[in-house]
Amino acid sequence: MQANGTAISEPPAANIPKRSAWKTFLRYKWLYLLMVPGILYYIVYQYVPMFGLVIAFKKYNLMKGMWGSEWVGFENFRVIFNSPDFPLLIKNTVLISFYRIVFNMLPDVMLALILNEIRAQWFKRIVQTITYGPYFLSWIIVYGLVFSFFAPGAGLITTWFRDMGWGQIDVLTNSDYFRSLIITTDIWKSTGYGAIIYLAALSTINNELYEAAVVDGAGRWRQLWHITLPGIREVFILLLILRIGHIMDAGFEQIYIFLNARVYDVGDILDTWIFRRGIEQMEFSVPAAMGVFKSVIGLVLVLGANKLSKKVGGSGIW
């Protein structure tokens, strides 16, 4: 608008020059260069191995190779679905994954909220170091620690129970305790790492919201309910969706190390079955078909969880 009141007409959008893709690339060339290692990683280790999925539809023979082996279509999938072990494997895998989601996510949030309320920084750093330390231990070491406490007849706690006259306790080879042992050790190992993610989310909450809440007379519980928890809701939903997408995994490394013949009925999962059949028995086609089945189920679960998250007010992954 000019001083005399006449309006200044803006140039039509069609006449506004558009920056070419090449000029945009040259302007941000260093940022694109930083993307190259990540892109190469996913191409080499994620997309190129996808060509191996063809093994799931063949009767794979090491001598003939992937392309020379006999094509059998969906025969390997029929072998899986008709296997008497398949219902038990699905049940164990889903149950253990469900327990991980229910019992492992809440300790992460609770520890992050507690650390967020600690004002003594030296004490906060000590607690973080202690809780984060187990994350760096391998499952072999964790199992060694558990074995030293609960080894049948020779563990520290089992020996103490026997000496006190309380009888024998059987934790490692008792199917009633196996899943509880898996979840407990996983909580102990990963809670510190999970809390760091939520602490990062808590640090992004505007402090002015807390100051305004104090002025309005809100106590610590009100601030927690109306400011803190909504502030980490998106991160919680994101991690929940990712965990749902991996519900068919159930943690192979931990399960395989803790597994023994006496707890197969409650601990044998899809990944341990794939390992035994593929690596130990050198039968690659059926395990590959199982891997394809797992991937399809995981994709469906991620898409469904993401859509459900958007419907209930979350942002989802995309």
Coordinates of C-alpha atoms in Angstrom, one line a residue:
M1 CA 0.0 0.0 0.0
Q2 CA 1.5 3.4 -1.1
A3 CA 1.1 6.7 0.8
N4 CA -1.6 7.9 -1.5
G5 CA -3.7 4.9 -0.8
T6 CA -3.2 3.0 -4.1
A7 CA -2.5 -0.7 -3.7
I8 CA 0.7 -2.2 -5.1
S9 CA -0.1 -5.2 -7.2
E10 CA 2.1 -8.2 -6.4
P11 CA 3.7 -10.1 -9.3
P12 CA 1.8 -13.3 -10.1
A13 CA 3.3 -16.5 -8.7
A14 CA 4.0 -17.8 -12.2
N15 CA 6.4 -14.9 -12.8
I16 CA 8.5 -15.7 -9.6
P17 CA 11.7 -17.4 -10.7
K18 CA 12.1 -20.9 -9.3
R19 CA 15.5 -22.1 -8.3
S20 CA 16.6 -25.0 -10.4
A21 CA 17.3 -28.4 -8.9
W22 CA 21.0 -28.1 -9.9
K23 CA 21.4 -24.7 -8.2
T24 CA 19.8 -26.1 -5.1
F25 CA 22.1 -29.1 -5.2
L26 CA 25.2 -26.8 -5.5
R27 CA 24.0 -24.6 -2.7
Y28 CA 23.6 -27.5 -0.3
K29 CA 26.3 -29.7 -1.8
W30 CA 28.1 -30.2 1.6
L31 CA 24.9 -31.3 3.3
Y32 CA 24.3 -33.8 0.5
L33 CA 27.9 -35.0 0.8
L34 CA 27.3 -35.8 4.5
M35 CA 24.3 -37.9 3.5
V36 CA 26.4 -40.2 1.2
P37 CA 27.9 -42.5 3.9
G38 CA 24.4 -43.1 5.4
I39 CA 22.9 -43.8 2.0
L40 CA 25.7 -46.2 1.0
Y41 CA 25.2 -48.0 4.3
Y42 CA 21.5 -48.7 3.7
I43 CA 22.2 -49.6 0.0
V44 CA 24.9 -52.1 0.8
Y45 CA 23.6 -53.6 4.1
Q46 CA 19.8 -53.2 3.8
Y47 CA 18.8 -53.1 0.1
V48 CA 21.4 -55.3 -1.6
P49 CA 20.7 -58.3 0.7
M50 CA 17.0 -58.1 -0.3
F51 CA 17.9 -60.0 -3.4
G52 CA 18.6 -63.0 -1.1
L53 CA 14.8 -63.2 -0.4
V54 CA 14.5 -65.3 -3.6
I55 CA 15.9 -68.2 -1.5
A56 CA 12.6 -68.3 0.3
F57 CA 10.9 -69.4 -2.9
K58 CA 13.6 -72.0 -3.9
K59 CA 15.0 -75.2 -2.7
Y60 CA 18.4 -73.7 -2.1
N61 CA 21.5 -75.7 -2.8
L62 CA 24.9 -74.4 -1.9
M63 CA 26.5 -76.0 -5.0
K64 CA 24.0 -74.7 -7.4
G65 CA 23.9 -71.2 -5.9
M66 CA 20.9 -68.8 -5.5
W67 CA 20.0 -68.6 -9.2
G68 CA 20.6 -72.2 -10.1
S69 CA 18.6 -73.8 -7.3
E70 CA 15.2 -75.3 -8.0
W71 CA 12.2 -72.9 -7.9
V72 CA 9.5 -74.3 -5.5
G73 CA 7.2 -71.3 -5.1
F74 CA 5.4 -71.1 -1.8
E75 CA 6.3 -74.7 -0.7
N76 CA 8.6 -73.4 2.0
F77 CA 5.8 -71.3 3.5
R78 CA 3.6 -74.4 3.5
V79 CA 6.3 -76.2 5.4
I80 CA 6.3 -73.5 8.0
F81 CA 2.6 -73.1 8.5
N82 CA 2.1 -76.9 8.6
S83 CA 4.9 -77.4 11.2
P84 CA 3.7 -78.5 14.6
D85 CA 6.1 -76.1 16.2
F86 CA 4.7 -73.0 14.4
P87 CA 1.8 -72.2 16.9
L88 CA 4.1 -72.5 19.9
L89 CA 6.8 -70.4 18.2
I90 CA 4.3 -67.6 17.4
K91 CA 2.9 -67.8 20.9
N92 CA 6.2 -67.5 22.7
T93 CA 7.5 -64.8 20.3
V94 CA 4.4 -62.6 20.7
L95 CA 4.1 -63.1 24.4
I96 CA 7.7 -62.2 25.2
S97 CA 7.6 -59.2 22.9
F98 CA 4.3 -58.1 24.5
Y99 CA 5.9 -58.4 27.9
R100 CA 8.9 -56.3 26.8
I101 CA 6.6 -53.5 25.5
V102 CA 4.4 -53.5 28.6
F103 CA 7.1 -53.8 31.3
N104 CA 10.2 -52.3 29.7
M105 CA 8.8 -49.0 28.5
L106 CA 7.4 -47.8 31.8
P107 CA 10.7 -48.1 33.8
D108 CA 12.4 -46.0 31.1
V109 CA 9.8 -43.2 31.5
M110 CA 9.8 -43.5 35.4
L111 CA 13.6 -43.3 35.6
A112 CA 13.7 -40.3 33.2
L113 CA 11.1 -38.5 35.3
I114 CA 12.9 -39.2 38.5
L115 CA 16.2 -38.0 37.1
N116 CA 14.5 -34.9 35.7
E117 CA 13.4 -33.9 39.2
I118 CA 16.9 -34.3 40.8
R119 CA 18.5 -30.9 41.2
A120 CA 21.9 -32.0 42.6
Q121 CA 23.8 -32.5 39.3
W122 CA 26.6 -34.6 40.9
F123 CA 24.0 -37.1 42.2
K124 CA 22.2 -37.1 39.0
R125 CA 25.3 -38.0 37.0
I126 CA 26.1 -40.8 39.5
V127 CA 22.7 -42.3 39.1
Q128 CA 22.8 -42.0 35.3
T129 CA 26.3 -43.7 35.2
I130 CA 25.1 -46.6 37.4
T131 CA 21.9 -47.2 35.4
Y132 CA 23.4 -46.7 32.0
G133 CA 26.5 -48.9 32.7
P134 CA 24.7 -52.3 32.2
Y135 CA 23.8 -51.3 28.6
F136 CA 27.4 -51.8 27.6
L137 CA 27.5 -55.4 28.9
S138 CA 27.0 -58.2 26.4
W139 CA 24.3 -60.7 27.0
I140 CA 27.1 -63.3 27.6
I141 CA 28.3 -61.3 30.5
V142 CA 24.8 -60.8 31.8
Y143 CA 24.1 -64.5 31.7
G144 CA 27.4 -65.2 33.5
L145 CA 26.3 -62.9 36.3
V146 CA 22.9 -64.5 36.5
F147 CA 24.4 -68.0 36.4
S148 CA 26.7 -67.1 39.3
F149 CA 23.7 -66.3 41.4
F150 CA 21.2 -68.9 40.2
A151 CA 23.3 -71.9 39.0
P152 CA 21.5 -75.1 40.2
G153 CA 23.1 -76.3 43.3
A154 CA 26.1 -74.0 43.1
G155 CA 24.9 -70.4 42.6
L156 CA 25.3 -67.8 45.4
I157 CA 21.5 -67.4 46.0
T158 CA 20.7 -71.1 45.5
T159 CA 23.4 -72.1 47.9
W160 CA 22.2 -69.5 50.4
F161 CA 18.6 -70.9 50.2
R162 CA 19.9 -74.4 50.7
D163 CA 22.0 -73.5 53.7
M164 CA 19.1 -71.6 55.3
G165 CA 17.0 -74.7 55.0
W166 CA 14.5 -73.1 52.6
G167 CA 14.9 -75.9 50.0
Q168 CA 16.2 -75.8 46.5
I169 CA 15.3 -73.0 44.0
D170 CA 15.4 -73.6 40.3
V171 CA 15.4 -70.4 38.2
L172 CA 17.5 -71.1 35.1
T173 CA 15.9 -74.4 34.1
N174 CA 12.3 -73.8 35.4
S175 CA 9.8 -72.9 32.7
D176 CA 7.7 -71.0 35.2
Y177 CA 10.4 -68.4 35.8
F178 CA 12.0 -68.2 32.3
R179 CA 10.0 -65.3 30.9
S180 CA 10.2 -63.4 34.1
L181 CA 13.9 -63.8 34.1
I182 CA 14.2 -62.6 30.5
I183 CA 12.1 -59.5 31.2
T184 CA 13.9 -58.7 34.5
T185 CA 17.4 -58.9 33.0
D186 CA 16.3 -56.9 30.0
I187 CA 14.9 -54.1 32.3
W188 CA 18.1 -54.1 34.3
K189 CA 20.3 -53.8 31.1
S190 CA 18.3 -51.4 29.0
T191 CA 16.4 -49.0 31.3
G192 CA 19.3 -46.6 31.7
Y193 CA 19.6 -46.3 27.9
G194 CA 15.9 -45.8 27.4
A195 CA 15.8 -43.1 30.1
I196 CA 18.4 -41.0 28.1
I197 CA 16.0 -40.8 25.2
Y198 CA 13.2 -39.5 27.4
L199 CA 15.6 -37.1 29.2
A200 CA 16.5 -35.6 25.8
A201 CA 12.7 -35.1 25.1
L202 CA 12.2 -33.5 28.6
S203 CA 15.0 -31.0 27.9
T204 CA 13.0 -29.6 25.0
I205 CA 10.0 -28.6 27.1
N206 CA 9.8 -24.9 27.5
N207 CA 10.5 -23.8 31.1
E208 CA 8.0 -21.0 30.8
L209 CA 5.2 -23.5 30.9
Y210 CA 6.4 -24.6 34.3
E211 CA 6.7 -21.0 35.5
A212 CA 3.2 -20.2 34.2
A213 CA 1.9 -23.3 36.0
V214 CA 3.5 -22.2 39.3
V215 CA 1.8 -18.8 38.9
D216 CA -1.5 -20.6 38.4
G217 CA -0.9 -22.5 41.6
A218 CA -0.2 -25.9 40.1
G219 CA 1.8 -28.3 42.2
R220 CA 4.4 -30.8 41.1
W221 CA 1.9 -33.5 40.3
R222 CA -0.2 -31.1 38.2
Q223 CA 2.8 -30.0 36.3
L224 CA 3.8 -33.6 35.7
W225 CA 0.4 -34.5 34.4
H226 CA -0.3 -31.5 32.3
I227 CA 3.2 -30.4 31.1
T228 CA 5.8 -33.1 31.5
L229 CA 3.9 -36.2 30.3
P230 CA 2.4 -34.4 27.2
G231 CA 5.9 -33.2 26.4
I232 CA 7.2 -36.7 26.0
R233 CA 4.1 -38.2 24.5
E234 CA 5.3 -38.0 20.9
V235 CA 8.6 -39.7 21.8
F236 CA 6.7 -42.4 23.7
I237 CA 4.4 -43.1 20.7
L238 CA 7.3 -43.2 18.3
L239 CA 9.2 -45.7 20.4
L240 CA 6.0 -47.7 20.9
I241 CA 5.4 -47.9 17.1
L242 CA 9.0 -49.1 16.6
R243 CA 8.7 -51.7 19.3
I244 CA 5.4 -53.0 17.7
G245 CA 7.2 -53.3 14.4
H246 CA 9.7 -55.6 16.0
I247 CA 7.2 -57.7 17.9
M248 CA 8.2 -60.7 15.8
D249 CA 11.8 -60.5 17.0
A250 CA 11.6 -60.8 20.8
G251 CA 15.3 -60.4 21.2
F252 CA 17.2 -63.3 19.7
E253 CA 20.6 -62.8 21.3
Q254 CA 19.3 -62.8 24.9
I255 CA 16.8 -65.6 24.3
Y256 CA 19.4 -67.9 22.6
I257 CA 21.9 -67.4 25.4
F258 CA 19.4 -68.0 28.2
L259 CA 17.6 -70.9 26.4
N260 CA 18.0 -74.5 27.4
A261 CA 16.2 -77.7 26.6
R262 CA 14.0 -77.6 29.7
V263 CA 12.4 -74.2 28.9
Y264 CA 11.8 -74.7 25.1
D265 CA 8.1 -74.8 25.7
V266 CA 8.1 -71.2 26.9
G267 CA 11.2 -69.7 25.4
D268 CA 11.7 -71.1 21.9
I269 CA 10.9 -68.2 19.5
L270 CA 11.0 -67.7 15.7
D271 CA 14.6 -66.4 15.6
T272 CA 16.0 -69.3 17.6
W273 CA 14.1 -71.8 15.4
I274 CA 15.5 -70.0 12.3
F275 CA 19.0 -70.2 13.8
R276 CA 18.8 -73.9 14.5
R277 CA 17.3 -74.8 11.2
G278 CA 19.4 -72.5 9.1
I279 CA 22.8 -72.5 10.7
E280 CA 22.9 -75.7 12.7
Q281 CA 21.1 -77.9 10.2
M282 CA 22.3 -76.0 7.1
E283 CA 18.8 -75.7 5.6
F284 CA 18.4 -72.2 4.3
S285 CA 15.2 -72.0 2.3
V286 CA 12.7 -72.6 5.1
P287 CA 14.3 -70.1 7.5
A288 CA 14.5 -67.6 4.7
A289 CA 10.7 -68.0 4.2
M290 CA 10.2 -67.5 7.9
G291 CA 12.2 -64.3 7.7
V292 CA 10.0 -63.1 4.9
F293 CA 6.9 -63.9 6.9
K294 CA 8.3 -62.0 9.9
S295 CA 9.1 -59.0 7.7
V296 CA 5.6 -58.8 6.2
I297 CA 4.0 -59.1 9.7
G298 CA 6.3 -56.3 11.0
L299 CA 5.5 -54.0 8.1
V300 CA 1.8 -54.5 8.6
L301 CA 2.1 -53.8 12.3
V302 CA 4.1 -50.7 11.8
L303 CA 1.6 -49.3 9.2
G304 CA -1.3 -50.2 11.5
A305 CA 0.3 -48.7 14.6
N306 CA 1.3 -45.5 12.7
K307 CA -2.2 -45.1 11.4
L308 CA -3.8 -45.7 14.8
S309 CA -1.4 -43.2 16.4
K310 CA -2.5 -40.5 14.0
K311 CA -6.2 -41.2 14.7
V312 CA -5.8 -40.8 18.5
G313 CA -4.0 -37.5 18.1
G314 CA -0.3 -38.5 17.7
S315 CA 2.0 -37.6 14.9
G316 CA 3.2 -41.1 14.0
I317 CA 6.5 -41.8 12.2
W318 CA 5.5 -40.0 9.0

